[in-house]
C-alpha cells in the first residue's frame, strides 16, 4: 500500500472531572491523532504521549518531533507491503514507543480497511464483547470514593481499580471492602512506593485484591521480584514493561503474575500481540490498560482487548466517563452487564466526526511525499 499522505493533529480534550493520581492532577488530555491516507483508504491512530512527562518520558512535543522528523519520513511515499515492513523502516529510532504506536495504529486501521476486515479480526481477536472495568482517581475522602464505586458498580462495571499514593492507600481499600467485601478490586500506585514500604502491601494482602499495579519504580523489574515473593496478591506491571524482552525478564524473575498491556507504552499493536502471546504461553493473564484515550485510541484498545488472553477486565470505560462528547460516532458504551461491544465494521469500526475533531485540534501538520504541505493552528 502506497502511503500518500500523513497528517498529525495535536488535540486537547477536556476531562469531565480532574483525574488525580500519585503523579499529579490532570484536567485535560493532550494526545496526537495520526491520519494516514493510502490509495484511497484513510487510517486513524492515536499517540498517547501526554502533555506532561509524568507517566512516561514521552510528551506530545517529543512524539511530534519523532514522528515529523523520523517516523513519517521513513514511510511516506513508500509502498508498504505489511505493518512489519513499516516497523522495520522506523526501527532505527530507539525508544519513543508512544510516537511509534500512534503511526502504527493508523497503518493497522488502513490495512484493515483495505482488506475490508475489522481491526479486531486482523489482530486475531476472538471476542465479540469485552469485560470492562473502571480506573478511579484519588478522591477527597474514603466516603467520596465509596460513593463513586457504588455509582460505577450500578452502571455495570465489572471491576474497580483505585489509584493509591502514600497516605491514601490502606484506608481506601478498607473503606471499599467494608461495603463491598468481594467485588473485584485492584489498586494502582503508579510507582509511588519503595521496597521499604513493604508493610503497606503486607497490610493489603488479606483484602483479596485482584492485583497491585506498579507499586515500585517505573524502571524497576528486580525489586518487584523481591516484593512479589513476599505477597499473596499478584503484582501487575504497567510502567516497567516496554517490550517483549521486558515482559520475559519480569516473568522469568517472577516480578509479577499479571501484565497490563498498553499499546502506546510498548510501541504498538504488534509488540502488544507478542507480549500477549508470551503471557498466554506462560499462563499469565493480561488486561488492557488505558491512557484516557479519545474514541480513536479507544477503538484500537477494544480491538486488541478482544484477543483471547485478555482475561481480566480492562481500563476501557465508556466514552462519557472521560469526555462530554467523543470525537467518534458511535461513542463507546458499557452495557448493564459490564461489557462493551467490539466494533465489527472495517478497521476501527467507528467514524471520526470531523467537526468535533477540528474543535479539539490545537495544531495540525500534513505531509505529502516527504514535503510539509501545511502547518496551521486552530
Ligand atoms: O497507570 O493506568 C495508568 C491514565 C493515565 C496514565 C496512566 C494510567 C491511567 C489510568 C486511566 O489508570 C485508565 C483509563 O484510561 O481509564
Ligand atoms: Mg497503571
Coordinates of C-alpha atoms and ligand atoms in Angstrom, one line a residue:
X1 CA 0.0 0.0 0.0
X2 CA 1.5 3.3 -1.1
X3 CA 1.5 5.9 1.7
X4 CA 0.3 9.1 0.0
X5 CA -0.3 11.5 2.9
X6 CA 0.0 11.7 6.6
X7 CA -1.5 14.2 8.9
X8 CA -0.9 14.9 12.6
X9 CA -3.1 16.8 15.0
X10 CA -2.2 17.8 18.5
X11 CA -5.6 17.5 20.3
X12 CA -6.6 18.7 23.7
X13 CA -9.7 17.0 25.3
X14 CA -11.2 18.4 28.5
X15 CA -11.9 15.7 31.0
X16 CA -15.4 15.7 32.7
X17 CA -13.6 15.6 36.0
X18 CA -10.0 16.0 37.1
X19 CA -8.1 12.8 37.3
X20 CA -5.9 12.6 40.4
X21 CA -3.1 10.0 40.8
X22 CA 0.2 9.7 42.6
X23 CA 1.7 11.5 39.5
X24 CA -0.5 14.6 39.9
X25 CA -3.8 16.1 38.7
X26 CA -4.9 16.0 35.0
X27 CA -7.7 18.4 33.9
X28 CA -7.4 17.6 30.2
X29 CA -5.7 15.1 28.0
X30 CA -3.4 16.1 25.2
X31 CA -2.6 13.4 22.6
X32 CA -1.7 13.2 18.9
X33 CA -4.1 12.0 16.3
X34 CA -2.4 10.5 13.3
X35 CA -4.2 10.1 9.9
X36 CA -2.7 8.1 7.1
X37 CA -4.1 8.2 3.5
X38 CA -3.0 5.3 1.3
X39 CA -4.5 4.5 -2.1
X40 CA -7.9 5.9 -1.2
X41 CA -8.1 4.4 2.3
X42 CA -7.9 6.5 5.5
X43 CA -6.5 5.1 8.7
X44 CA -6.6 6.7 12.1
X45 CA -4.4 6.3 15.1
X46 CA -3.7 8.0 18.5
X47 CA -0.4 8.5 20.2
X48 CA -1.0 8.5 23.9
X49 CA 2.1 10.6 24.8
X50 CA 0.6 13.2 27.2
X51 CA 1.2 16.9 27.7
X52 CA 3.5 16.2 30.7
X53 CA 6.4 13.7 31.2
X54 CA 5.0 12.3 34.5
X55 CA 3.7 8.9 33.4
X56 CA 6.3 8.4 30.6
X57 CA 9.3 10.4 29.4
X58 CA 7.5 11.0 26.2
X59 CA 5.3 14.1 25.7
X60 CA 3.2 15.4 22.8
X61 CA 6.1 17.6 21.8
X62 CA 8.7 14.7 21.8
X63 CA 6.3 12.4 19.9
X64 CA 5.6 15.2 17.4
X65 CA 9.3 15.7 16.8
X66 CA 10.0 12.0 16.4
X67 CA 7.0 11.5 14.1
X68 CA 7.6 14.6 12.0
X69 CA 11.4 14.2 11.6
X70 CA 12.0 10.5 11.6
X71 CA 9.0 8.1 11.6
X72 CA 6.8 9.9 9.0
X73 CA 9.7 10.4 6.5
X74 CA 10.6 6.7 6.9
X75 CA 7.2 5.5 5.4
X76 CA 5.9 8.5 3.4
X77 CA 5.7 7.9 -0.4
X78 CA 6.8 4.3 0.1
X79 CA 4.9 1.2 -0.9
X80 CA 4.4 -0.7 2.3
X81 CA 3.6 -4.4 2.0
X82 CA 2.9 -5.0 5.6
X83 CA 2.9 -3.5 9.1
X84 CA 6.1 -5.3 9.8
X85 CA 7.6 -3.5 6.8
X86 CA 6.7 -0.2 8.3
X87 CA 8.0 -1.2 11.7
X88 CA 11.3 -2.2 10.1
X89 CA 11.6 1.2 8.4
X90 CA 11.3 3.0 11.7
X91 CA 13.3 0.5 13.8
X92 CA 16.4 2.6 13.9
X93 CA 14.6 5.0 16.2
X94 CA 15.3 3.9 19.8
X95 CA 12.5 4.1 22.4
X96 CA 9.8 6.8 21.7
X97 CA 7.3 4.0 21.7
X98 CA 4.2 6.1 22.0
X99 CA 5.2 8.0 18.9
X100 CA 5.7 4.7 17.0
X101 CA 2.4 3.3 18.3
X102 CA 0.4 6.2 17.0
X103 CA 1.6 5.8 13.5
X104 CA 1.4 2.0 13.6
X105 CA -2.2 2.2 14.8
X106 CA -3.1 4.4 11.8
X107 CA -1.4 1.9 9.5
X108 CA -3.2 -1.1 11.1
X109 CA -6.5 0.8 10.5
X110 CA -5.6 1.5 6.9
X111 CA -4.6 -2.1 6.2
X112 CA -7.7 -3.5 7.9
X113 CA -9.9 -1.1 5.9
X114 CA -8.1 -2.1 2.7
X115 CA -8.9 -5.7 3.4
X116 CA -12.4 -5.0 4.4
X117 CA -11.8 -6.5 7.8
X118 CA -12.3 -5.2 11.3
X119 CA -9.2 -4.3 13.3
X120 CA -10.2 -7.0 15.8
X121 CA -10.3 -9.7 13.1
X122 CA -6.9 -8.5 11.7
X123 CA -5.3 -8.6 15.1
X124 CA -6.6 -12.1 15.8
X125 CA -9.4 -11.1 18.2
X126 CA -11.8 -13.8 19.2
X127 CA -14.4 -12.0 21.4
X128 CA -17.5 -10.1 20.3
X129 CA -17.7 -8.3 23.7
X130 CA -15.1 -7.4 26.2
X131 CA -15.3 -7.1 30.0
X132 CA -14.6 -3.6 31.2
X133 CA -13.5 -2.0 34.4
X134 CA -13.0 1.5 35.7
X135 CA -10.0 3.3 37.0
X136 CA -10.9 5.8 39.7
X137 CA -8.6 8.6 40.6
X138 CA -7.8 9.6 44.2
X139 CA -10.9 11.1 45.8
X140 CA -11.1 13.8 48.6
X141 CA -12.2 11.2 51.2
X142 CA -12.8 7.5 51.6
X143 CA -16.6 8.2 51.8
X144 CA -16.5 10.0 48.5
X145 CA -14.5 7.2 46.9
X146 CA -17.1 4.6 48.1
X147 CA -19.9 6.8 46.6
X148 CA -18.0 6.7 43.3
X149 CA -17.5 3.0 43.5
X150 CA -21.3 2.5 44.2
X151 CA -22.1 4.6 41.1
X152 CA -19.8 2.6 38.8
X153 CA -21.0 -0.8 40.1
X154 CA -24.5 0.5 39.5
X155 CA -23.6 1.2 35.8
X156 CA -22.4 -2.4 35.5
X157 CA -18.6 -2.1 35.6
X158 CA -17.1 -5.5 36.3
X159 CA -14.1 -4.4 38.3
X160 CA -12.9 -1.4 40.2
X161 CA -9.4 0.0 40.2
X162 CA -8.4 2.7 42.6
X163 CA -5.4 4.9 42.4
X164 CA -3.3 4.9 45.6
X165 CA -0.4 7.1 46.9
X166 CA 1.5 7.1 50.2
X167 CA -1.0 8.3 52.8
X168 CA -4.0 7.5 50.6
X169 CA -3.9 3.7 50.4
X170 CA -4.9 1.2 53.0
X171 CA -7.8 3.2 54.4
X172 CA -9.3 3.4 50.9
X173 CA -9.1 -0.4 50.4
X174 CA -10.6 -0.9 53.9
X175 CA -13.4 1.5 53.2
X176 CA -14.4 -0.2 49.9
X177 CA -14.0 -3.7 51.4
X178 CA -16.3 -2.8 54.3
X179 CA -19.2 -2.1 51.9
X180 CA -18.2 -4.5 49.0
X181 CA -16.3 -7.5 50.5
X182 CA -16.0 -9.5 47.3
X183 CA -16.2 -7.0 44.4
X184 CA -13.2 -7.4 42.0
X185 CA -10.9 -4.7 43.2
X186 CA -7.3 -3.7 42.4
X187 CA -5.0 -0.8 43.2
X188 CA -2.6 1.2 41.1
X189 CA 0.3 3.0 42.7
X190 CA 1.9 4.4 39.5
X191 CA 5.4 3.8 41.0
X192 CA 4.8 5.8 44.2
X193 CA 6.5 3.4 46.7
X194 CA 9.8 1.8 47.5
X195 CA 10.7 -1.7 48.6
X196 CA 11.0 -0.4 52.2
X197 CA 7.2 0.4 52.1
X198 CA 6.5 -3.4 52.0
X199 CA 4.5 -3.0 55.2
X200 CA 1.7 -1.2 53.4
X201 CA 1.4 -4.1 50.9
X202 CA 1.6 -6.8 53.5
X203 CA -1.3 -5.0 55.2
X204 CA -3.3 -5.0 51.9
X205 CA -2.6 -8.7 51.4
X206 CA -5.7 -10.0 53.4
X207 CA -8.2 -7.9 51.4
X208 CA -8.4 -10.2 48.4
X209 CA -7.3 -7.7 45.8
X210 CA -7.1 -8.9 42.2
X211 CA -3.7 -7.3 41.9
X212 CA -1.4 -4.5 42.9
X213 CA -0.4 -2.5 39.9
X214 CA 3.1 -1.0 39.6
X215 CA 3.9 -0.4 43.2
X216 CA 7.6 0.4 42.7
X217 CA 9.8 2.4 40.4
X218 CA 8.8 2.9 36.8
X219 CA 12.0 1.4 35.5
X220 CA 12.4 -1.4 38.1
X221 CA 12.0 -5.1 37.5
X222 CA 14.3 -6.5 40.2
X223 CA 12.8 -5.0 43.3
X224 CA 9.4 -6.0 42.2
X225 CA 10.6 -9.7 42.2
X226 CA 11.5 -9.2 45.9
X227 CA 8.2 -7.7 46.7
X228 CA 6.2 -10.3 44.8
X229 CA 8.0 -13.1 46.7
X230 CA 6.6 -11.7 50.0
X231 CA 3.0 -11.2 48.9
X232 CA 0.0 -13.5 48.1
X233 CA -1.6 -10.8 46.0
X234 CA -0.3 -10.8 42.4
X235 CA 1.7 -7.8 41.3
X236 CA 0.9 -6.4 37.9
X237 CA 3.4 -4.4 36.0
X238 CA 2.5 -1.4 33.9
X239 CA 5.2 1.3 33.6
X240 CA 8.1 -1.2 33.8
X241 CA 7.1 -3.2 30.7
X242 CA 8.1 -1.5 27.4
X243 CA 8.7 -4.6 25.3
X244 CA 8.5 -8.3 24.8
X245 CA 12.0 -8.5 26.3
X246 CA 10.9 -6.6 29.5
X247 CA 7.9 -8.9 29.8
X248 CA 10.1 -12.0 29.5
X249 CA 12.5 -10.6 32.1
X250 CA 9.7 -9.8 34.5
X251 CA 8.1 -13.2 34.2
X252 CA 11.4 -15.1 34.4
X253 CA 12.3 -13.1 37.5
X254 CA 8.8 -13.6 38.9
X255 CA 8.5 -9.9 39.4
X256 CA 4.8 -10.0 38.6
X257 CA 2.0 -12.5 37.9
X258 CA -0.1 -10.3 35.7
X259 CA 0.8 -7.8 32.9
X260 CA -1.1 -4.7 31.9
X261 CA -0.7 -4.1 28.1
X262 CA -0.9 -0.6 26.7
X263 CA 0.0 -0.5 23.0
X264 CA 1.4 3.1 23.4
X265 CA 3.7 2.0 26.2
X266 CA 5.2 -1.0 24.2
X267 CA 5.4 0.6 20.8
X268 CA 2.2 -0.6 19.1
X269 CA -0.2 -3.5 18.5
X270 CA 2.5 -5.7 17.0
X271 CA 4.6 -5.7 20.2
X272 CA 1.4 -5.9 22.3
X273 CA 0.4 -9.1 20.5
X274 CA 3.9 -10.6 21.1
X275 CA 3.6 -9.9 24.8
X276 CA 0.0 -11.2 24.8
X277 CA 1.2 -14.5 23.2
X278 CA 4.2 -14.9 25.5
X279 CA 1.9 -14.4 28.5
X280 CA -0.6 -16.9 27.1
X281 CA 2.2 -19.5 26.7
X282 CA 3.1 -19.0 30.4
X283 CA -0.4 -18.9 31.8
X284 CA -0.1 -15.3 32.7
X285 CA -3.3 -13.3 32.4
X286 CA -3.1 -9.9 30.7
X287 CA -5.5 -7.0 30.7
X288 CA -5.8 -3.8 28.6
X289 CA -4.7 -0.6 30.3
X290 CA -5.9 2.9 29.4
X291 CA -4.5 6.3 28.8
X292 CA -7.7 8.3 28.8
X293 CA -7.9 7.9 25.0
X294 CA -10.4 9.5 22.7
X295 CA -12.6 7.2 20.7
X296 CA -9.9 6.8 18.1
X297 CA -7.4 5.2 20.5
X298 CA -10.2 3.5 22.4
X299 CA -11.3 1.7 19.3
X300 CA -7.9 0.2 18.9
X301 CA -7.8 -0.7 22.6
X302 CA -11.2 -2.5 22.3
X303 CA -10.0 -4.4 19.2
X304 CA -6.8 -5.5 20.9
X305 CA -8.6 -6.5 24.1
X306 CA -10.7 -8.9 22.0
X307 CA -7.7 -11.3 21.9
X308 CA -8.1 -14.5 23.9
X309 CA -5.6 -14.0 26.7
X310 CA -7.1 -10.6 27.8
X311 CA -9.0 -12.5 30.5
X312 CA -9.2 -9.7 33.1
X313 CA -11.4 -6.6 32.6
X314 CA -9.6 -3.7 31.0
X315 CA -9.3 0.1 31.8
X316 CA -11.6 0.6 28.9
X317 CA -14.6 2.6 30.1
X318 CA -17.4 4.3 28.3
X319 CA -16.6 7.5 26.3
X320 CA -18.9 9.5 28.6
X321 CA -16.8 8.5 31.6
X322 CA -14.0 10.7 30.2
X323 CA -15.4 13.3 27.8
X324 CA -18.6 15.1 27.3
X325 CA -18.5 14.4 23.6
X326 CA -16.3 11.8 21.9
X327 CA -14.7 12.5 18.6
X328 CA -16.1 9.3 17.1
X329 CA -19.5 8.1 16.3
X330 CA -20.9 5.9 17.8
X331 CA -19.4 6.6 21.2
X332 CA -18.3 3.6 23.3
X333 CA -20.8 2.4 25.7
X334 CA -20.9 0.0 28.6
X335 CA -23.9 -2.4 28.8
X336 CA -25.6 -3.1 32.1
X337 CA -23.7 -6.4 32.3
X338 CA -20.3 -4.5 32.3
X339 CA -19.4 -5.5 28.7
X340 CA -18.6 -3.4 25.7
X341 CA -19.2 -4.4 22.1
X342 CA -16.2 -4.9 19.8
X343 CA -16.9 -2.9 16.6
X344 CA -17.4 -5.2 13.6
X345 CA -17.1 -2.6 10.7
X346 CA -13.9 -2.2 8.7
X347 CA -10.8 -1.0 10.6
X348 CA -11.5 0.7 13.9
X349 CA -15.2 0.4 13.1
X350 CA -16.2 3.9 14.2
X351 CA -16.5 7.1 12.3
X352 CA -14.3 10.1 13.1
X353 CA -16.6 13.2 13.4
X354 CA -14.6 15.8 11.6
X355 CA -16.1 19.0 13.1
X356 CA -15.6 17.6 16.6
X357 CA -12.0 16.7 15.8
X358 CA -11.5 20.2 14.4
X359 CA -12.8 21.7 17.6
X360 CA -10.3 19.8 19.8
X361 CA -7.3 20.3 17.5
X362 CA -4.7 22.9 18.6
X363 CA -2.1 22.2 15.9
X364 CA -2.1 20.4 12.7
X365 CA 0.6 19.5 10.2
X366 CA 0.3 17.5 7.0
X367 CA 2.9 15.7 4.9
X368 CA 2.7 14.6 1.3
X369 CA 5.5 12.6 -0.2
X370 CA 8.1 13.9 2.2
X371 CA 7.1 17.6 1.9
X372 CA 5.5 19.5 4.7
X373 CA 2.3 20.9 3.0
X374 CA 0.6 22.8 5.7
X375 CA 1.0 23.8 9.2
X376 CA -1.7 25.6 11.0
X377 CA -3.0 26.5 14.4
X378 CA -6.6 26.2 15.3
Ligands
LIG1 O1 -1.5 4.0 35.2 O2 -3.0 3.0 34.2 C1 -2.4 4.0 34.5 C2 -4.2 7.1 32.9 C3 -3.1 7.8 32.5 C4 -1.9 7.3 32.7 C5 -1.7 6.1 33.4 C6 -2.7 5.4 33.9 C7 -4.0 5.9 33.6 C8 -5.3 5.2 34.1 C9 -6.6 5.5 33.4 O3 -5.3 4.5 35.1 C10 -7.1 4.4 32.7 C11 -8.2 4.8 31.7 O4 -7.9 5.2 30.6 O5 -9.4 4.7 32.1
LIG2 MG1 -1.2 1.9 35.7

